[in-house]
Coordinates of C-alpha atoms and ligand atoms in Angstrom, one line a residue:
M100 CA -122.9 120.8 163.1
N101 CA -124.7 117.6 164.2
E102 CA -123.3 114.1 163.7
W103 CA -125.7 113.3 160.8
Q104 CA -124.7 116.4 158.9
A105 CA -121.0 115.5 159.4
R106 CA -121.7 112.0 158.3
A107 CA -123.5 113.1 155.1
E108 CA -120.6 115.4 154.3
A109 CA -118.0 112.7 154.8
L110 CA -120.0 110.2 152.7
D111 CA -120.3 112.8 149.9
A112 CA -116.7 113.7 150.1
A113 CA -115.7 110.0 149.6
D114 CA -118.2 109.6 146.7
S115 CA -116.2 108.9 143.5
L116 CA -119.3 109.7 141.3
R117 CA -119.9 113.1 143.0
S118 CA -118.9 115.1 139.9
V119 CA -121.4 113.3 137.7
A120 CA -124.3 115.3 139.1
A121 CA -122.9 118.3 137.2
T122 CA -123.8 116.6 133.9
F123 CA -127.5 117.1 134.8
E124 CA -129.8 120.1 134.8
L125 CA -131.3 120.2 138.2
P126 CA -133.3 123.1 139.7
D127 CA -131.4 125.0 142.4
G128 CA -132.6 124.3 145.9
T129 CA -134.5 121.2 144.9
V130 CA -133.9 117.7 146.3
Y131 CA -135.0 115.4 143.5
L132 CA -135.7 111.9 144.8
D133 CA -138.0 110.8 141.9
G134 CA -135.5 109.6 139.3
N135 CA -137.2 106.3 139.5
S136 CA -140.3 107.9 138.0
L137 CA -138.8 110.5 135.7
G138 CA -135.0 110.7 135.4
A139 CA -133.5 114.2 135.5
L140 CA -132.4 116.0 132.3
P141 CA -128.8 115.2 131.2
K142 CA -127.1 118.3 129.8
T143 CA -126.2 116.3 126.6
V144 CA -129.9 116.3 125.6
K145 CA -130.6 120.0 124.9
P146 CA -127.9 120.6 122.3
R147 CA -128.8 117.3 120.6
M148 CA -132.5 118.2 120.5
L149 CA -131.7 121.7 119.1
E150 CA -129.6 120.0 116.4
V151 CA -132.3 117.5 115.5
I152 CA -135.0 120.1 115.4
E153 CA -133.2 123.0 113.7
Q154 CA -130.8 121.2 111.3
Q155 CA -132.2 117.7 110.8
W156 CA -135.9 118.4 110.8
G157 CA -135.8 122.1 110.0
Q158 CA -133.2 122.0 107.1
D159 CA -132.5 118.5 106.0
L160 CA -136.1 117.4 106.3
I161 CA -136.9 114.0 105.0
S162 CA -133.4 113.3 103.8
S163 CA -132.5 113.0 107.5
W164 CA -133.8 109.4 107.5
N165 CA -130.7 108.5 105.6
K166 CA -128.4 111.5 106.2
H167 CA -128.7 111.5 109.9
Q168 CA -129.5 107.8 110.3
W169 CA -132.9 108.3 111.8
I170 CA -133.8 104.9 110.4
D171 CA -131.2 103.2 112.6
L172 CA -131.9 105.2 115.8
A173 CA -133.9 102.5 117.5
H174 CA -130.9 100.2 117.1
S175 CA -128.2 102.8 118.0
V176 CA -130.1 103.3 121.3
G177 CA -130.3 99.6 121.7
A178 CA -126.5 99.3 121.2
K179 CA -125.9 101.9 123.9
L180 CA -128.2 99.9 126.3
A181 CA -126.6 96.6 125.5
P182 CA -123.6 97.0 128.0
L183 CA -126.0 98.1 130.7
L184 CA -128.0 94.9 130.2
G185 CA -125.2 92.4 129.6
V186 CA -126.2 91.5 126.1
K187 CA -124.9 92.1 122.6
P188 CA -126.0 95.2 120.6
T189 CA -127.9 93.0 118.2
Q190 CA -130.2 91.8 121.0
V191 CA -131.8 95.1 122.0
V192 CA -134.1 97.6 120.4
A193 CA -135.9 100.7 121.7
C194 CA -139.5 101.5 120.7
D195 CA -143.0 101.9 122.0
S196 CA -143.9 101.6 125.7
I197 CA -143.3 98.7 128.1
S198 CA -147.0 97.8 127.9
V199 CA -146.9 97.4 124.1
N200 CA -143.6 95.6 124.1
L201 CA -144.7 93.2 126.8
F202 CA -147.7 92.4 124.6
K203 CA -145.3 91.5 121.7
L204 CA -143.0 89.5 123.8
L205 CA -145.7 87.7 125.8
N206 CA -147.2 86.5 122.5
S207 CA -143.7 85.5 121.3
A208 CA -143.0 83.5 124.4
L209 CA -146.4 81.7 124.4
A210 CA -145.7 80.8 120.8
Q211 CA -142.5 79.0 121.9
R212 CA -144.6 76.9 124.3
P213 CA -147.7 75.9 122.3
E214 CA -148.5 73.0 124.6
R215 CA -148.7 75.2 127.7
K216 CA -150.9 78.1 128.6
I217 CA -150.1 79.4 132.1
V218 CA -148.4 82.8 132.5
L219 CA -147.2 83.0 136.1
S220 CA -146.7 86.4 137.7
A221 CA -146.8 88.0 141.1
Q222 CA -149.9 89.9 142.4
N223 CA -147.7 92.8 143.4
N224 CA -146.3 93.2 139.9
F225 CA -146.8 96.6 138.3
P226 CA -150.5 96.6 137.2
T227 CA -149.8 97.4 133.5
D228 CA -147.9 94.1 133.2
L229 CA -150.9 92.2 134.6
Y230 CA -153.3 94.2 132.4
V231 CA -151.3 93.2 129.3
A232 CA -151.4 89.6 130.3
Q233 CA -155.2 89.8 130.9
G234 CA -155.5 91.4 127.5
V235 CA -153.6 88.6 125.8
E236 CA -155.7 86.1 127.7
Q237 CA -158.8 87.8 126.4
L238 CA -157.5 87.8 122.8
L239 CA -156.1 84.3 122.6
G240 CA -158.7 82.7 124.9
S241 CA -157.9 81.0 128.2
E242 CA -157.0 77.8 126.4
R243 CA -153.9 79.5 125.1
C244 CA -153.1 82.0 127.8
K245 CA -154.1 81.8 131.4
L246 CA -152.7 84.4 133.8
T247 CA -152.0 83.1 137.3
S248 CA -150.9 85.9 139.6
V249 CA -149.9 84.7 143.1
A250 CA -148.4 86.2 146.3
P251 CA -144.7 86.7 145.8
D252 CA -143.8 84.0 148.3
A253 CA -146.0 81.5 146.5
L254 CA -144.2 81.8 143.1
H255 CA -141.9 78.9 143.9
A256 CA -144.8 76.6 144.7
H257 CA -146.6 77.5 141.5
L258 CA -143.6 77.1 139.2
T259 CA -144.3 73.8 137.6
A260 CA -144.0 72.2 134.2
D261 CA -147.4 73.6 133.3
V262 CA -146.1 77.1 133.3
A263 CA -145.3 78.6 129.8
V264 CA -144.0 81.9 130.9
L265 CA -142.8 83.4 134.2
M266 CA -143.3 87.2 134.0
L267 CA -141.7 89.2 136.7
T268 CA -140.5 92.7 137.5
Q269 CA -137.1 92.7 139.0
V270 CA -137.6 95.6 141.4
D271 CA -141.0 96.0 143.1
F272 CA -142.3 99.5 142.4
R273 CA -143.8 99.7 145.9
S274 CA -141.4 98.1 148.3
G275 CA -138.2 98.4 146.3
A276 CA -137.6 94.6 146.7
L277 CA -135.1 93.2 144.2
L278 CA -135.5 89.7 143.0
D279 CA -132.7 87.3 142.3
M280 CA -132.8 87.1 138.5
Q281 CA -130.2 84.4 138.1
A282 CA -131.9 82.0 140.6
L283 CA -135.5 82.6 139.4
T284 CA -134.5 82.3 135.7
A285 CA -132.7 79.0 136.4
Q286 CA -135.7 77.7 138.4
A287 CA -138.0 78.5 135.6
H288 CA -135.8 76.9 133.0
A289 CA -135.6 73.7 135.1
H290 CA -139.3 73.4 134.4
G291 CA -139.0 74.3 130.7
T292 CA -140.6 77.7 131.5
L293 CA -139.5 80.8 129.7
V294 CA -139.0 84.1 131.6
I295 CA -139.8 87.7 130.8
W296 CA -138.2 90.2 133.1
D297 CA -139.5 93.8 133.4
L298 CA -136.5 96.0 134.2
A299 CA -138.3 99.3 134.7
H300 CA -136.8 100.0 138.1
S301 CA -133.5 98.3 137.6
A302 CA -132.1 99.2 134.1
G303 CA -129.3 101.8 134.6
V304 CA -129.0 101.4 138.3
V305 CA -128.7 97.6 139.0
P306 CA -125.9 95.8 137.1
L307 CA -127.5 93.3 134.8
Q308 CA -126.2 90.2 133.1
L309 CA -129.1 89.0 131.0
N310 CA -127.0 86.7 128.8
A311 CA -125.0 85.2 131.7
C312 CA -128.4 84.5 133.4
D313 CA -129.7 83.1 130.1
V314 CA -132.8 85.4 130.3
D315 CA -135.2 84.7 127.5
F316 CA -136.9 88.1 127.2
A317 CA -136.7 91.5 128.9
V318 CA -138.5 94.8 128.7
G319 CA -137.5 98.1 130.3
C320 CA -138.3 101.7 130.7
G321 CA -136.4 104.7 129.0
Y322 CA -137.7 107.5 131.2
K323 CA -136.9 106.3 134.7
F324 CA -133.3 105.7 135.9
L325 CA -132.1 105.9 132.3
N326 CA -133.1 109.6 132.0
G327 CA -134.5 109.3 128.4
G328 CA -137.1 112.0 129.0
P329 CA -140.9 112.0 129.6
G330 CA -142.5 109.2 127.6
A331 CA -139.2 108.0 126.3
P332 CA -139.4 104.8 124.2
A333 CA -139.0 101.6 126.2
F334 CA -136.7 98.8 125.2
M335 CA -136.8 95.0 124.5
S336 CA -134.0 92.5 124.8
V337 CA -134.2 89.0 123.4
N338 CA -132.1 85.9 123.9
E339 CA -130.3 85.1 120.6
R340 CA -132.0 81.7 120.3
Y341 CA -135.3 83.3 119.5
L342 CA -134.1 86.0 117.1
S343 CA -134.9 84.1 114.0
N344 CA -138.3 83.0 115.2
L345 CA -140.1 85.6 117.2
N346 CA -143.6 85.6 115.8
Q347 CA -144.5 88.9 117.4
P348 CA -148.1 89.8 116.7
I349 CA -148.0 93.6 116.0
Q350 CA -146.5 93.2 112.6
G351 CA -145.8 96.4 110.9
W352 CA -143.6 97.7 108.1
M353 CA -140.7 98.7 110.3
G354 CA -140.3 95.1 111.3
H355 CA -140.5 93.9 107.7
A356 CA -137.3 92.5 106.1
Q357 CA -137.6 95.1 103.4
P358 CA -140.0 97.8 104.3
F359 CA -139.3 99.9 101.2
E360 CA -140.2 97.1 98.8
F361 CA -143.8 97.7 99.9
A362 CA -144.5 94.0 99.3
T363 CA -148.1 92.8 100.0
D364 CA -147.1 90.0 102.4
Y365 CA -145.3 90.4 105.7
H366 CA -141.8 88.8 106.0
P367 CA -140.2 89.6 109.3
A368 CA -136.6 91.0 109.4
P369 CA -134.3 88.1 110.4
N370 CA -133.1 90.0 113.4
I371 CA -134.1 92.2 116.4
K372 CA -135.6 94.6 113.9
Q373 CA -138.7 92.4 113.6
L374 CA -139.8 93.7 117.0
L375 CA -140.4 97.1 115.5
T376 CA -143.9 98.0 114.3
G377 CA -144.4 101.5 113.0
T378 CA -142.4 104.6 112.4
P379 CA -140.0 105.3 115.3
A380 CA -140.5 108.4 117.5
I381 CA -137.4 110.2 116.3
L382 CA -137.5 113.2 118.7
S383 CA -137.9 110.9 121.7
L384 CA -135.3 108.5 120.5
A385 CA -132.8 111.3 119.9
A386 CA -133.3 112.6 123.5
F387 CA -132.9 109.0 124.8
D388 CA -129.8 108.5 122.7
A389 CA -128.2 111.7 123.9
A390 CA -129.1 110.9 127.5
L391 CA -127.3 107.6 127.4
E392 CA -124.0 109.4 126.7
V393 CA -123.9 109.9 130.5
Y394 CA -123.2 106.2 130.9
R395 CA -120.3 106.1 128.5
D396 CA -117.6 106.3 131.2
I397 CA -119.6 104.9 134.1
D398 CA -119.6 101.4 135.5
V399 CA -123.0 100.3 136.7
T400 CA -121.4 98.4 139.6
D401 CA -120.1 101.7 140.9
L402 CA -123.6 103.1 140.5
R403 CA -125.0 100.2 142.4
Q404 CA -122.5 100.7 145.2
K405 CA -123.5 104.4 145.5
S406 CA -127.2 103.6 145.3
L407 CA -126.8 101.2 148.2
S408 CA -124.8 103.8 150.1
L409 CA -127.7 106.3 149.7
S410 CA -130.5 103.9 150.6
C411 CA -128.4 102.5 153.6
F412 CA -127.9 106.1 154.8
Y413 CA -131.6 106.7 154.6
I414 CA -132.4 103.5 156.6
E415 CA -129.6 104.2 159.1
L416 CA -131.1 107.7 159.7
F417 CA -134.7 106.5 159.9
D418 CA -134.5 104.6 163.2
P419 CA -132.8 107.4 165.2
Y420 CA -135.2 109.9 163.7
Q421 CA -138.1 107.9 164.8
S422 CA -136.8 107.4 168.3
Q423 CA -135.7 111.0 168.7
H424 CA -138.9 112.4 167.3
A425 CA -141.3 109.8 168.6
E426 CA -144.4 112.0 168.3
T427 CA -143.9 113.3 164.8
F428 CA -142.5 110.1 163.4
A429 CA -144.7 107.6 165.2
G430 CA -147.0 107.1 162.2
F431 CA -144.3 106.2 159.7
R432 CA -143.2 102.7 158.9
L433 CA -140.4 101.6 156.6
N434 CA -142.4 99.5 154.0
A435 CA -139.8 96.8 153.9
R436 CA -136.6 96.2 155.7
L437 CA -134.5 94.6 153.1
A438 CA -131.0 93.3 153.0
D439 CA -128.7 95.2 150.6
A440 CA -128.8 92.4 148.1
E441 CA -132.6 92.5 148.1
R442 CA -133.1 96.2 147.7
G443 CA -133.4 98.2 144.5
S444 CA -132.8 101.9 144.4
H445 CA -135.7 103.3 146.4
V446 CA -137.3 103.0 149.8
A447 CA -140.9 103.5 150.7
L448 CA -142.4 104.8 153.9
E449 CA -146.0 103.9 154.9
H450 CA -148.2 106.5 156.6
D451 CA -152.0 106.8 156.9
E452 CA -151.6 110.4 155.7
A453 CA -149.1 109.6 153.0
Y454 CA -150.8 111.7 150.3
P455 CA -150.9 115.1 152.0
I456 CA -147.5 114.5 153.5
S457 CA -146.1 113.7 150.0
Q458 CA -147.7 116.9 148.6
A459 CA -146.3 119.0 151.4
L460 CA -142.8 117.5 150.8
I461 CA -143.0 118.4 147.1
A462 CA -144.2 121.9 148.0
H463 CA -141.1 122.3 150.1
N464 CA -138.8 121.2 147.3
V465 CA -138.3 117.5 148.3
I466 CA -139.6 115.8 145.2
I467 CA -140.8 112.3 145.9
D468 CA -143.9 110.5 144.9
F469 CA -147.0 108.9 146.4
R470 CA -148.2 105.4 145.6
A471 CA -151.7 104.4 146.6
P472 CA -152.9 103.6 149.1
N473 CA -150.3 104.8 151.7
L474 CA -146.7 104.9 150.4
I475 CA -144.2 107.7 150.0
R476 CA -141.4 106.6 147.7
F477 CA -137.9 108.1 148.0
G478 CA -135.9 107.2 144.9
F479 CA -132.1 107.4 144.9
A480 CA -130.5 108.1 141.5
P481 CA -126.8 107.5 142.1
L482 CA -125.9 109.6 139.0
Y483 CA -127.0 112.8 140.7
N484 CA -128.3 112.3 144.3
S485 CA -126.1 112.9 147.3
H486 CA -126.1 111.8 150.9
Q487 CA -127.0 115.4 151.7
D488 CA -130.2 114.9 149.7
V489 CA -131.1 112.0 151.8
L490 CA -130.5 113.9 155.0
T491 CA -132.4 117.0 153.7
S492 CA -135.4 114.8 152.8
L493 CA -135.7 113.5 156.4
Q494 CA -135.1 116.9 157.9
T495 CA -137.8 118.4 155.8
L496 CA -140.2 115.5 156.6
H497 CA -139.5 116.0 160.3
W498 CA -140.1 119.7 160.1
L499 CA -143.4 119.5 158.2
M500 CA -144.7 116.8 160.6
Q501 CA -143.7 118.8 163.6
E502 CA -145.4 122.0 162.3
E503 CA -148.3 120.0 160.9
V504 CA -147.8 121.7 157.6
Y505 CA -149.3 118.7 155.8
L506 CA -152.7 119.3 157.4
E507 CA -153.2 122.4 155.3
P508 CA -156.2 121.9 153.0
V509 CA -154.2 122.6 149.9
Y510 CA -152.3 119.3 150.3
Q511 CA -155.5 117.2 150.6
H512 CA -156.6 117.5 147.0
R513 CA -155.7 114.4 145.0
K514 CA -154.1 115.3 141.7
S515 CA -154.6 113.2 138.6
V516 CA -150.9 112.1 138.5
T517 CA -149.5 111.2 141.9
Ligands
PLP640 C1 -143.0 102.4 135.0 C2 -143.3 100.9 134.7 C3 -143.9 100.5 133.6 C4 -144.4 101.5 132.5 O1 -145.0 101.0 131.4 P1 -145.2 101.8 130.1 O2 -146.1 101.0 129.3 O3 -143.9 102.1 129.5 O4 -145.8 103.1 130.5 C5 -144.1 99.2 133.4 N1 -143.7 98.3 134.3 C6 -143.1 98.6 135.4 C7 -142.7 97.6 136.4 C8 -142.9 100.0 135.7 O5 -142.4 100.4 136.9

């Protein structure tokens, strides 16, 4: 047994969260390092879905809105998310997608700063966030909303008293860089600027204290590290000071104070409910709700520690791999060498042939993903990944580079989802 194998085994033996992996359905023989794109399936989900489909939908039909509290599900999921976010249950709700929710919150935030128009963001932000801001700019006109996206290191210089909203993603989906939420929120507030944080790659894996950081608004993703299932509803969290005055623009009956009065005029619910728009996706919410059971006895600070242990092990192995296998590994570069406190829960390798290499890895049961133009992302889900997974991913990578497996034509074809 070589020294790395021994080290992986020792790290796994010392892992206090090791048994949690058994609460997930994972295919045998597969190393799944893509929980940052689609979280694995918690075993709690299937029985819940069967119950919802067979009994609630199949037998109880429409009475389930009351009998099985379907009408409250967006809030029950919010309440389960609250401790992971460091907010009160009354501050969170689950619905729609990040894109739609960001549209709602960006309008709300701009309405709080009518004398300002600039929405400041980073060029490396997830594109949908920038697209939504561009859409708001188009809708309201650039006199009311002007997106300024700058290089990440220029954010500080652009943060002035002209900025209405600072809109940032906490963990960069390419590099994995983790921003300092507390410091950036405080800097924004010092200029009277509101903040919207996108927690897509941090919720469920990075300990969050939105209230302690006095965050104004946040959005996040249900289907990534939170394991809510494909297309799971996203969530929104709102600082209590705005709850009575949100002015969100996609007004619908589910956000009305009394939806079943069927009144002609819109009166928003005086609480987080006003962020809802239409009928909630009950099947998706039920899956998300069941998935969050996994977190009941788990402390996110322990998850963070394990996540760092996994990414540190990867980084620790990368250099010796590169020097020992100079020929096969020469073309790889770690996308960012980040200090622990500045790293989220994935690392990315750059390579000119990143796409075929990523396809060959997937074909050989190491599930990662490719991000254009040249990145292979290795995501570490501390709920179910092991240090052995980290080692296997590098061993497989080395093997397929050495054998030039990735040059086979079958791996060249670009699929529609990468
Ligand atoms: C995955 C992701 C999204 C996804 O947005 P949806 O509208 O829910 O599809 C948004 N922002 C970031 C930063 C992401 O990583």
